[in-house]
Amino acid sequence: MRLLPKLVVEKLRGCCGLMEIQARDGKLWIAHNARHTVESRDRDGGQLTTFGTAGKVKATDFGGCCEPKNLHVLANGDILAAESEPNPCIKRFSASGKFLGVVAAMKTEKPECLRVTVEASPDGSRFYLLDTKRDAIRVFGAKG
């Protein structure tokens, strides 16, 4: 059986050449970095949730010019959102958007808008963050 393409979301705007999407459990998750939000949509494009705000004061805020850059949906439905500015970090949110904390952070000498990719080990004991400035992958242990 051949599946035909179907338009489900329009007018998405990515910044820095990035538009991250993930699919899990019948939902499409979007790191809508030009709007400083994470969105989830159903199979027909209907908006289910949206969360995130631009700002540099609260840990819940997405602080750079175009954040979050990347996301990863965990097995339990929590969302990891990676941002590059002001310092590269991974923030964890529930599927409904409740901020659960910063799970990893790196200090940089000079903040830069760049790609950061996030991943987690299958058992959730480690988080991985792409460090494009040093051509490396940083490994962080989960907080106990």
mmCIF file of N, CA and C in Angstrom:
data_model
loop_
_atom_site.group_PDB
_atom_site.id
_atom_site.type_symbol
_atom_site.label_atom_id
_atom_site.label_comp_id
_atom_site.label_asym_id
_atom_site.label_seq_id
_atom_site.Cartn_x
_atom_site.Cartn_y
_atom_site.Cartn_z
ATOM 1 N N MET A 1 0.842 -1.173 0.000
ATOM 2 C CA MET A 1 0.000 0.000 0.000
ATOM 3 C C MET A 1 0.887 1.236 0.000
ATOM 4 N N ARG A 2 0.598 2.154 -0.855
ATOM 5 C CA ARG A 2 1.360 3.395 -0.960
ATOM 6 C C ARG A 2 0.635 4.503 -0.217
ATOM 7 N N LEU A 3 1.344 5.152 0.689
ATOM 8 C CA LEU A 3 0.764 6.271 1.430
ATOM 9 C C LEU A 3 0.989 7.559 0.671
ATOM 10 N N LEU A 4 -0.042 8.355 0.563
ATOM 11 C CA LEU A 4 0.064 9.640 -0.103
ATOM 12 C C LEU A 4 0.377 10.714 0.926
ATOM 13 N N PRO A 5 1.172 11.710 0.551
ATOM 14 C CA PRO A 5 1.487 12.779 1.502
ATOM 15 C C PRO A 5 0.236 13.584 1.850
ATOM 16 N N LYS A 6 0.239 14.097 3.075
ATOM 17 C CA LYS A 6 -0.888 14.890 3.554
ATOM 18 C C LYS A 6 -0.336 16.097 4.300
ATOM 19 N N LEU A 7 -0.768 17.272 3.948
ATOM 20 C CA LEU A 7 -0.357 18.487 4.640
ATOM 21 C C LEU A 7 -1.067 18.543 5.991
ATOM 22 N N VAL A 8 -0.292 18.636 7.067
ATOM 23 C CA VAL A 8 -0.899 18.684 8.393
ATOM 24 C C VAL A 8 -0.572 19.966 9.155
ATOM 25 N N VAL A 9 0.514 20.663 8.808
ATOM 26 C CA VAL A 9 0.881 21.898 9.497
ATOM 27 C C VAL A 9 1.419 22.885 8.465
ATOM 28 N N GLU A 10 0.970 24.117 8.544
ATOM 29 C CA GLU A 10 1.462 25.171 7.664
ATOM 30 C C GLU A 10 2.044 26.313 8.490
ATOM 31 N N LYS A 11 2.796 27.171 7.821
ATOM 32 C CA LYS A 11 3.322 28.417 8.399
ATOM 33 C C LYS A 11 4.274 28.195 9.560
ATOM 34 N N LEU A 12 5.028 27.104 9.518
ATOM 35 C CA LEU A 12 6.084 26.918 10.502
ATOM 36 C C LEU A 12 7.263 27.775 10.094
ATOM 37 N N ARG A 13 7.947 28.316 11.068
ATOM 38 C CA ARG A 13 9.125 29.130 10.778
ATOM 39 C C ARG A 13 10.284 28.620 11.606
ATOM 40 N N GLY A 14 11.345 28.271 10.920
ATOM 41 C CA GLY A 14 12.565 27.860 11.591
ATOM 42 C C GLY A 14 13.608 28.947 11.467
ATOM 43 N N CYS A 15 14.554 28.944 12.349
ATOM 44 C CA CYS A 15 15.630 29.927 12.337
ATOM 45 C C CYS A 15 16.949 29.163 12.291
ATOM 46 N N CYS A 16 17.969 29.784 11.779
ATOM 47 C CA CYS A 16 19.307 29.179 11.719
ATOM 48 C C CYS A 16 19.304 27.878 10.909
ATOM 49 N N GLY A 17 18.390 27.782 9.948
ATOM 50 C CA GLY A 17 18.319 26.599 9.106
ATOM 51 C C GLY A 17 17.811 25.371 9.819
ATOM 52 N N LEU A 18 17.137 25.547 10.956
ATOM 53 C CA LEU A 18 16.676 24.409 11.755
ATOM 54 C C LEU A 18 15.163 24.395 11.902
ATOM 55 N N MET A 19 14.603 23.206 11.827
ATOM 56 C CA MET A 19 13.206 22.979 12.189
ATOM 57 C C MET A 19 13.134 21.528 12.632
ATOM 58 N N GLU A 20 13.174 21.308 13.924
ATOM 59 C CA GLU A 20 13.229 19.965 14.498
ATOM 60 C C GLU A 20 11.827 19.427 14.723
ATOM 61 N N ILE A 21 11.586 18.193 14.272
ATOM 62 C CA ILE A 21 10.323 17.524 14.544
ATOM 63 C C ILE A 21 10.599 16.103 15.036
ATOM 64 N N GLN A 22 9.694 15.587 15.828
ATOM 65 C CA GLN A 22 9.746 14.211 16.324
ATOM 66 C C GLN A 22 8.323 13.660 16.290
ATOM 67 N N ALA A 23 8.193 12.377 16.073
ATOM 68 C CA ALA A 23 6.888 11.728 16.127
ATOM 69 C C ALA A 23 6.936 10.645 17.193
ATOM 70 N N ARG A 24 5.896 10.587 18.009
ATOM 71 C CA ARG A 24 5.828 9.554 19.045
ATOM 72 C C ARG A 24 4.374 9.386 19.483
ATOM 73 N N ASP A 25 3.946 8.158 19.554
ATOM 74 C CA ASP A 25 2.608 7.820 20.046
ATOM 75 C C ASP A 25 1.500 8.609 19.335
ATOM 76 N N GLY A 26 1.618 8.735 18.020
ATOM 77 C CA GLY A 26 0.590 9.403 17.236
ATOM 78 C C GLY A 26 0.603 10.915 17.306
ATOM 79 N N LYS A 27 1.630 11.488 17.926
ATOM 80 C CA LYS A 27 1.742 12.947 18.022
ATOM 81 C C LYS A 27 2.979 13.419 17.290
ATOM 82 N N LEU A 28 2.874 14.593 16.703
ATOM 83 C CA LEU A 28 3.999 15.253 16.067
ATOM 84 C C LEU A 28 4.457 16.358 17.005
ATOM 85 N N TRP A 29 5.747 16.328 17.382
ATOM 86 C CA TRP A 29 6.332 17.326 18.287
ATOM 87 C C TRP A 29 7.242 18.232 17.480
ATOM 88 N N ILE A 30 7.123 19.540 17.688
ATOM 89 C CA ILE A 30 7.856 20.524 16.902
ATOM 90 C C ILE A 30 8.603 21.471 17.829
ATOM 91 N N ALA A 31 9.912 21.608 17.601
ATOM 92 C CA ALA A 31 10.694 22.642 18.288
ATOM 93 C C ALA A 31 10.586 23.888 17.416
ATOM 94 N N HIS A 32 9.600 24.712 17.695
ATOM 95 C CA HIS A 32 9.316 25.889 16.874
ATOM 96 C C HIS A 32 10.190 27.045 17.359
ATOM 97 N N ASN A 33 11.459 26.980 16.953
ATOM 98 C CA ASN A 33 12.456 27.888 17.513
ATOM 99 C C ASN A 33 12.213 29.356 17.182
ATOM 100 N N ALA A 34 11.610 29.662 16.070
ATOM 101 C CA ALA A 34 11.341 31.062 15.730
ATOM 102 C C ALA A 34 10.276 31.662 16.657
ATOM 103 N N ARG A 35 9.526 30.806 17.339
ATOM 104 C CA ARG A 35 8.489 31.276 18.276
ATOM 105 C C ARG A 35 8.801 30.951 19.727
ATOM 106 N N HIS A 36 9.966 30.369 20.000
ATOM 107 C CA HIS A 36 10.364 30.002 21.361
ATOM 108 C C HIS A 36 9.361 29.062 22.018
ATOM 109 N N THR A 37 8.843 28.123 21.243
ATOM 110 C CA THR A 37 7.852 27.198 21.782
ATOM 111 C C THR A 37 8.135 25.761 21.354
ATOM 112 N N VAL A 38 7.534 24.857 22.097
ATOM 113 C CA VAL A 38 7.428 23.454 21.711
ATOM 114 C C VAL A 38 5.943 23.239 21.471
ATOM 115 N N GLU A 39 5.621 22.583 20.354
ATOM 116 C CA GLU A 39 4.228 22.331 20.011
ATOM 117 C C GLU A 39 4.017 20.841 19.794
ATOM 118 N N SER A 40 2.819 20.368 20.101
ATOM 119 C CA SER A 40 2.444 19.018 19.699
ATOM 120 C C SER A 40 1.157 19.112 18.893
ATOM 121 N N ARG A 41 1.088 18.226 17.895
ATOM 122 C CA ARG A 41 -0.055 18.198 16.987
ATOM 123 C C ARG A 41 -0.533 16.758 16.839
ATOM 124 N N ASP A 42 -1.802 16.608 16.521
ATOM 125 C CA ASP A 42 -2.308 15.272 16.241
ATOM 126 C C ASP A 42 -2.022 14.913 14.787
ATOM 127 N N ARG A 43 -2.445 13.736 14.366
ATOM 128 C CA ARG A 43 -2.155 13.254 13.014
ATOM 129 C C ARG A 43 -2.761 14.117 11.920
ATOM 130 N N ASP A 44 -3.796 14.881 12.249
ATOM 131 C CA ASP A 44 -4.431 15.753 11.267
ATOM 132 C C ASP A 44 -3.937 17.193 11.350
ATOM 133 N N GLY A 45 -2.975 17.456 12.237
ATOM 134 C CA GLY A 45 -2.420 18.794 12.367
ATOM 135 C C GLY A 45 -3.061 19.644 13.445
ATOM 136 N N GLY A 46 -4.060 19.110 14.113
ATOM 137 C CA GLY A 46 -4.708 19.878 15.183
ATOM 138 C C GLY A 46 -3.758 20.087 16.352
ATOM 139 N N GLN A 47 -3.712 21.314 16.845
ATOM 140 C CA GLN A 47 -2.798 21.624 17.945
ATOM 141 C C GLN A 47 -3.299 20.993 19.241
ATOM 142 N N LEU A 48 -2.400 20.273 19.914
ATOM 143 C CA LEU A 48 -2.722 19.634 21.191
ATOM 144 C C LEU A 48 -2.184 20.447 22.353
ATOM 145 N N THR A 49 -0.897 20.782 22.311
ATOM 146 C CA THR A 49 -0.284 21.592 23.354
ATOM 147 C C THR A 49 0.742 22.522 22.732
ATOM 148 N N THR A 50 1.005 23.585 23.426
ATOM 149 C CA THR A 50 2.096 24.490 23.084
ATOM 150 C C THR A 50 2.614 25.073 24.391
ATOM 151 N N PHE A 51 3.928 25.142 24.508
ATOM 152 C CA PHE A 51 4.504 25.736 25.707
ATOM 153 C C PHE A 51 5.856 26.345 25.380
ATOM 154 N N GLY A 52 6.259 27.264 26.242
ATOM 155 C CA GLY A 52 7.538 27.945 26.099
ATOM 156 C C GLY A 52 7.349 29.444 25.962
ATOM 157 N N THR A 53 8.327 30.176 26.484
ATOM 158 C CA THR A 53 8.328 31.635 26.374
ATOM 159 C C THR A 53 9.755 32.097 26.139
ATOM 160 N N ALA A 54 9.872 33.222 25.462
ATOM 161 C CA ALA A 54 11.174 33.839 25.260
ATOM 162 C C ALA A 54 11.526 34.625 26.514
ATOM 163 N N GLY A 55 12.777 34.553 26.926
ATOM 164 C CA GLY A 55 13.215 35.302 28.092
ATOM 165 C C GLY A 55 14.562 34.824 28.561
ATOM 166 N N LYS A 56 15.228 35.656 29.345
ATOM 167 C CA LYS A 56 16.568 35.325 29.820
ATOM 168 C C LYS A 56 16.681 35.306 31.338
ATOM 169 N N VAL A 57 15.546 35.352 32.030
ATOM 170 C CA VAL A 57 15.577 35.448 33.480
ATOM 171 C C VAL A 57 15.259 34.112 34.151
ATOM 172 N N LYS A 58 14.167 33.486 33.779
ATOM 173 C CA LYS A 58 13.714 32.256 34.426
ATOM 174 C C LYS A 58 14.293 31.027 33.727
ATOM 175 N N ALA A 59 14.517 29.976 34.480
ATOM 176 C CA ALA A 59 15.010 28.721 33.898
ATOM 177 C C ALA A 59 14.002 28.143 32.914
ATOM 178 N N THR A 60 12.728 28.452 33.096
ATOM 179 C CA THR A 60 11.688 27.949 32.199
ATOM 180 C C THR A 60 11.718 28.611 30.830
ATOM 181 N N ASP A 61 12.337 29.798 30.740
ATOM 182 C CA ASP A 61 12.390 30.558 29.486
ATOM 183 C C ASP A 61 13.367 29.932 28.495
ATOM 184 N N PHE A 62 13.118 30.182 27.219
ATOM 185 C CA PHE A 62 14.085 29.874 26.175
ATOM 186 C C PHE A 62 14.820 31.173 25.882
ATOM 187 N N GLY A 63 16.139 31.197 26.192
ATOM 188 C CA GLY A 63 16.876 32.439 26.271
ATOM 189 C C GLY A 63 17.536 32.973 25.020
ATOM 190 N N GLY A 64 17.801 32.171 24.022
ATOM 191 C CA GLY A 64 18.509 32.647 22.843
ATOM 192 C C GLY A 64 17.585 33.282 21.828
ATOM 193 N N CYS A 65 18.171 33.639 20.697
ATOM 194 C CA CYS A 65 17.394 34.296 19.645
ATOM 195 C C CYS A 65 16.389 33.356 19.005
ATOM 196 N N CYS A 66 16.704 32.072 18.989
ATOM 197 C CA CYS A 66 15.821 31.097 18.324
ATOM 198 C C CYS A 66 15.965 29.750 19.024
ATOM 199 N N GLU A 67 15.222 29.585 20.068
ATOM 200 C CA GLU A 67 15.284 28.380 20.897
ATOM 201 C C GLU A 67 13.872 27.839 21.116
ATOM 202 N N PRO A 68 13.699 26.579 21.360
ATOM 203 C CA PRO A 68 14.708 25.527 21.458
ATOM 204 C C PRO A 68 15.163 25.062 20.072
ATOM 205 N N LYS A 69 16.403 24.619 20.014
ATOM 206 C CA LYS A 69 16.976 24.179 18.742
ATOM 207 C C LYS A 69 16.592 22.750 18.401
ATOM 208 N N ASN A 70 16.464 21.902 19.415
ATOM 209 C CA ASN A 70 16.265 20.484 19.175
ATOM 210 C C ASN A 70 15.436 19.910 20.311
ATOM 211 N N LEU A 71 14.781 18.791 20.062
ATOM 212 C CA LEU A 71 14.050 18.144 21.136
ATOM 213 C C LEU A 71 14.111 16.630 20.985
ATOM 214 N N HIS A 72 13.770 15.975 22.064
ATOM 215 C CA HIS A 72 13.715 14.518 22.090
ATOM 216 C C HIS A 72 12.577 14.121 23.013
ATOM 217 N N VAL A 73 11.735 13.204 22.546
ATOM 218 C CA VAL A 73 10.626 12.716 23.353
ATOM 219 C C VAL A 73 11.074 11.427 24.045
ATOM 220 N N LEU A 74 11.014 11.420 25.370
ATOM 221 C CA LEU A 74 11.401 10.250 26.149
ATOM 222 C C LEU A 74 10.286 9.203 26.160
ATOM 223 N N ALA A 75 10.625 7.993 26.542
ATOM 224 C CA ALA A 75 9.666 6.884 26.555
ATOM 225 C C ALA A 75 8.452 7.184 27.428
ATOM 226 N N ASN A 76 8.640 7.932 28.516
ATOM 227 C CA ASN A 76 7.516 8.245 29.409
ATOM 228 C C ASN A 76 6.706 9.456 28.935
ATOM 229 N N GLY A 77 7.101 10.049 27.792
ATOM 230 C CA GLY A 77 6.379 11.189 27.239
ATOM 231 C C GLY A 77 6.974 12.535 27.574
ATOM 232 N N ASP A 78 7.917 12.593 28.525
ATOM 233 C CA ASP A 78 8.580 13.862 28.833
ATOM 234 C C ASP A 78 9.353 14.342 27.606
ATOM 235 N N ILE A 79 9.557 15.649 27.550
ATOM 236 C CA ILE A 79 10.236 16.282 26.426
ATOM 237 C C ILE A 79 11.565 16.853 26.898
ATOM 238 N N LEU A 80 12.640 16.534 26.186
ATOM 239 C CA LEU A 80 13.928 17.189 26.397
ATOM 240 C C LEU A 80 14.062 18.251 25.321
ATOM 241 N N ALA A 81 14.330 19.475 25.719
ATOM 242 C CA ALA A 81 14.511 20.580 24.778
ATOM 243 C C ALA A 81 15.925 21.133 24.953
ATOM 244 N N ALA A 82 16.671 21.191 23.857
ATOM 245 C CA ALA A 82 18.045 21.697 23.900
ATOM 246 C C ALA A 82 18.076 23.120 23.365
ATOM 247 N N GLU A 83 18.843 23.961 24.048
ATOM 248 C CA GLU A 83 19.043 25.317 23.548
ATOM 249 C C GLU A 83 20.517 25.669 23.579
ATOM 250 N N SER A 84 20.907 26.580 22.688
ATOM 251 C CA SER A 84 22.320 26.918 22.539
ATOM 252 C C SER A 84 22.716 28.202 23.252
ATOM 253 N N GLU A 85 21.765 29.071 23.515
ATOM 254 C CA GLU A 85 22.097 30.344 24.141
ATOM 255 C C GLU A 85 21.217 30.587 25.361
ATOM 256 N N PRO A 86 21.659 31.283 26.375
ATOM 257 C CA PRO A 86 22.990 31.865 26.507
ATOM 258 C C PRO A 86 24.083 30.834 26.745
ATOM 259 N N ASN A 87 23.761 29.699 27.338
ATOM 260 C CA ASN A 87 24.698 28.583 27.469
ATOM 261 C C ASN A 87 23.978 27.311 27.039
ATOM 262 N N PRO A 88 24.631 26.450 26.289
ATOM 263 C CA PRO A 88 23.974 25.219 25.858
ATOM 264 C C PRO A 88 23.459 24.427 27.059
ATOM 265 N N CYS A 89 22.211 23.961 26.950
ATOM 266 C CA CYS A 89 21.616 23.209 28.048
ATOM 267 C C CYS A 89 20.497 22.318 27.534
ATOM 268 N N ILE A 90 20.068 21.413 28.404
ATOM 269 C CA ILE A 90 18.922 20.555 28.145
ATOM 270 C C ILE A 90 17.909 20.807 29.253
ATOM 271 N N LYS A 91 16.689 21.144 28.858
ATOM 272 C CA LYS A 91 15.603 21.349 29.812
ATOM 273 C C LYS A 91 14.584 20.237 29.634
ATOM 274 N N ARG A 92 13.987 19.843 30.743
ATOM 275 C CA ARG A 92 13.004 18.760 30.705
ATOM 276 C C ARG A 92 11.623 19.308 31.040
ATOM 277 N N PHE A 93 10.644 18.889 30.243
ATOM 278 C CA PHE A 93 9.258 19.300 30.427
ATOM 279 C C PHE A 93 8.364 18.057 30.394
ATOM 280 N N SER A 94 7.235 18.130 31.072
ATOM 281 C CA SER A 94 6.238 17.066 30.922
ATOM 282 C C SER A 94 5.586 17.250 29.552
ATOM 283 N N ALA A 95 4.841 16.257 29.104
ATOM 284 C CA ALA A 95 4.163 16.350 27.807
ATOM 285 C C ALA A 95 3.147 17.488 27.778
ATOM 286 N N SER A 96 2.658 17.900 28.936
ATOM 287 C CA SER A 96 1.703 19.011 28.997
ATOM 288 C C SER A 96 2.400 20.367 29.087
ATOM 289 N N GLY A 97 3.752 20.356 29.201
ATOM 290 C CA GLY A 97 4.499 21.610 29.229
ATOM 291 C C GLY A 97 4.980 22.055 30.585
ATOM 292 N N LYS A 98 4.748 21.283 31.621
ATOM 293 C CA LYS A 98 5.234 21.653 32.953
ATOM 294 C C LYS A 98 6.760 21.530 32.977
ATOM 295 N N PHE A 99 7.419 22.589 33.418
ATOM 296 C CA PHE A 99 8.879 22.601 33.511
ATOM 297 C C PHE A 99 9.315 21.677 34.637
ATOM 298 N N LEU A 100 10.190 20.710 34.314
ATOM 299 C CA LEU A 100 10.657 19.744 35.299
ATOM 300 C C LEU A 100 12.104 19.976 35.716
ATOM 301 N N GLY A 101 12.799 20.876 35.035
ATOM 302 C CA GLY A 101 14.153 21.221 35.450
ATOM 303 C C GLY A 101 15.158 21.219 34.321
ATOM 304 N N VAL A 102 16.320 21.774 34.635
ATOM 305 C CA VAL A 102 17.461 21.739 33.727
ATOM 306 C C VAL A 102 18.225 20.464 34.060
ATOM 307 N N VAL A 103 18.394 19.579 33.084
ATOM 308 C CA VAL A 103 19.057 18.304 33.356
ATOM 309 C C VAL A 103 20.526 18.312 32.959
ATOM 310 N N ALA A 104 20.942 19.294 32.175
ATOM 311 C CA ALA A 104 22.348 19.396 31.779
ATOM 312 C C ALA A 104 22.626 20.822 31.324
ATOM 313 N N ALA A 105 23.836 21.303 31.610
ATOM 314 C CA ALA A 105 24.215 22.658 31.186
ATOM 315 C C ALA A 105 25.723 22.715 30.967
ATOM 316 N N MET A 106 26.117 23.488 29.980
ATOM 317 C CA MET A 106 27.533 23.730 29.696
ATOM 318 C C MET A 106 27.773 25.231 29.738
ATOM 319 N N LYS A 107 28.919 25.630 30.218
ATOM 320 C CA LYS A 107 29.317 27.038 30.187
ATOM 321 C C LYS A 107 30.106 27.287 28.911
ATOM 322 N N THR A 108 29.852 28.403 28.283
ATOM 323 C CA THR A 108 30.624 28.781 27.102
ATOM 324 C C THR A 108 31.244 30.151 27.330
ATOM 325 N N GLU A 109 32.365 30.370 26.685
ATOM 326 C CA GLU A 109 33.040 31.664 26.820
ATOM 327 C C GLU A 109 32.260 32.761 26.119
ATOM 328 N N LYS A 110 31.747 32.430 24.940
ATOM 329 C CA LYS A 110 31.011 33.413 24.160
ATOM 330 C C LYS A 110 29.754 32.734 23.612
ATOM 331 N N PRO A 111 28.566 33.138 24.082
ATOM 332 C CA PRO A 111 27.347 32.512 23.578
ATOM 333 C C PRO A 111 27.231 32.653 22.063
ATOM 334 N N GLU A 112 26.775 31.595 21.424
ATOM 335 C CA GLU A 112 26.588 31.597 19.981
ATOM 336 C C GLU A 112 25.325 30.845 19.626
ATOM 337 N N CYS A 113 24.668 31.334 18.612
ATOM 338 C CA CYS A 113 23.499 30.660 18.071
ATOM 339 C C CYS A 113 24.002 29.534 17.175
ATOM 340 N N LEU A 114 23.924 28.304 17.660
ATOM 341 C CA LEU A 114 24.390 27.177 16.869
ATOM 342 C C LEU A 114 23.543 25.953 17.142
ATOM 343 N N ARG A 115 23.753 24.928 16.342
ATOM 344 C CA ARG A 115 22.951 23.718 16.463
ATOM 345 C C ARG A 115 23.376 22.926 17.694
ATOM 346 N N VAL A 116 22.419 22.503 18.466
ATOM 347 C CA VAL A 116 22.636 21.577 19.572
ATOM 348 C C VAL A 116 21.596 20.471 19.446
ATOM 349 N N THR A 117 22.061 19.263 19.463
ATOM 350 C CA THR A 117 21.181 18.109 19.336
ATOM 351 C C THR A 117 21.183 17.363 20.657
ATOM 352 N N VAL A 118 20.020 16.897 21.065
ATOM 353 C CA VAL A 118 19.873 16.212 22.355
ATOM 354 C C VAL A 118 19.410 14.777 22.122
ATOM 355 N N GLU A 119 19.894 13.898 22.979
ATOM 356 C CA GLU A 119 19.505 12.483 22.953
ATOM 357 C C GLU A 119 19.603 11.966 24.385
ATOM 358 N N ALA A 120 18.979 10.836 24.641
ATOM 359 C CA ALA A 120 19.045 10.205 25.963
ATOM 360 C C ALA A 120 19.291 8.722 25.793
ATOM 361 N N SER A 121 19.930 8.120 26.796
ATOM 362 C CA SER A 121 20.116 6.672 26.776
ATOM 363 C C SER A 121 18.751 6.012 26.974
ATOM 364 N N PRO A 122 18.578 4.782 26.497
ATOM 365 C CA PRO A 122 17.273 4.111 26.632
ATOM 366 C C PRO A 122 16.766 4.019 28.066
ATOM 367 N N ASP A 123 17.675 3.870 29.027
ATOM 368 C CA ASP A 123 17.237 3.753 30.423
ATOM 369 C C ASP A 123 17.116 5.108 31.125
ATOM 370 N N GLY A 124 17.416 6.203 30.412
ATOM 371 C CA GLY A 124 17.279 7.536 30.984
ATOM 372 C C GLY A 124 18.350 7.921 31.974
ATOM 373 N N SER A 125 19.435 7.154 32.044
ATOM 374 C CA SER A 125 20.488 7.448 33.020
ATOM 375 C C SER A 125 21.528 8.441 32.480
ATOM 376 N N ARG A 126 21.509 8.681 31.183
ATOM 377 C CA ARG A 126 22.467 9.615 30.591
ATOM 378 C C ARG A 126 21.785 10.476 29.532
ATOM 379 N N PHE A 127 22.278 11.700 29.417
ATOM 380 C CA PHE A 127 21.819 12.627 28.387
ATOM 381 C C PHE A 127 23.026 13.021 27.549
ATOM 382 N N TYR A 128 22.790 13.232 26.275
ATOM 383 C CA TYR A 128 23.860 13.573 25.344
ATOM 384 C C TYR A 128 23.525 14.900 24.673
ATOM 385 N N LEU A 129 24.542 15.755 24.536
ATOM 386 C CA LEU A 129 24.365 17.061 23.910
ATOM 387 C C LEU A 129 25.496 17.289 22.925
ATOM 388 N N LEU A 130 25.139 17.594 21.683
ATOM 389 C CA LEU A 130 26.128 17.859 20.653
ATOM 390 C C LEU A 130 26.804 19.203 20.921
ATOM 391 N N ASP A 131 28.120 19.204 20.935
ATOM 392 C CA ASP A 131 28.926 20.411 21.135
ATOM 393 C C ASP A 131 29.647 20.694 19.821
ATOM 394 N N THR A 132 29.027 21.511 18.970
ATOM 395 C CA THR A 132 29.597 21.764 17.641
ATOM 396 C C THR A 132 30.834 22.654 17.691
ATOM 397 N N LYS A 133 31.000 23.413 18.755
ATOM 398 C CA LYS A 133 32.201 24.254 18.870
ATOM 399 C C LYS A 133 33.457 23.414 19.044
ATOM 400 N N ARG A 134 33.311 22.268 19.711
ATOM 401 C CA ARG A 134 34.465 21.416 19.979
ATOM 402 C C ARG A 134 34.411 20.086 19.217
ATOM 403 N N ASP A 135 33.445 19.972 18.295
ATOM 404 C CA ASP A 135 33.273 18.730 17.540
ATOM 405 C C ASP A 135 33.220 17.529 18.477
ATOM 406 N N ALA A 136 32.315 17.612 19.458
ATOM 407 C CA ALA A 136 32.241 16.578 20.493
ATOM 408 C C ALA A 136 30.788 16.334 20.893
ATOM 409 N N ILE A 137 30.583 15.222 21.557
ATOM 410 C CA ILE A 137 29.301 14.922 22.179
ATOM 411 C C ILE A 137 29.550 14.903 23.679
ATOM 412 N N ARG A 138 28.832 15.720 24.415
ATOM 413 C CA ARG A 138 28.951 15.795 25.869
ATOM 414 C C ARG A 138 27.980 14.808 26.503
ATOM 415 N N VAL A 139 28.418 14.095 27.520
ATOM 416 C CA VAL A 139 27.600 13.110 28.213
ATOM 417 C C VAL A 139 27.347 13.594 29.633
ATOM 418 N N PHE A 140 26.092 13.573 30.033
ATOM 419 C CA PHE A 140 25.687 14.012 31.369
ATOM 420 C C PHE A 140 24.938 12.880 32.053
ATOM 421 N N GLY A 141 25.197 12.657 33.326
ATOM 422 C CA GLY A 141 24.446 11.677 34.110
ATOM 423 C C GLY A 141 23.152 12.282 34.597
ATOM 424 N N ALA A 142 22.121 11.477 34.663
ATOM 425 C CA ALA A 142 20.836 11.953 35.179
ATOM 426 C C ALA A 142 20.986 12.260 36.656
ATOM 427 N N LYS A 143 20.313 13.317 37.096
ATOM 428 C CA LYS A 143 20.335 13.666 38.518
ATOM 429 C C LYS A 143 19.485 12.668 39.281
ATOM 430 N N GLY A 144 20.025 12.194 40.375
ATOM 431 C CA GLY A 144 19.332 11.174 41.144
ATOM 432 C C GLY A 144 18.377 11.715 42.072
#
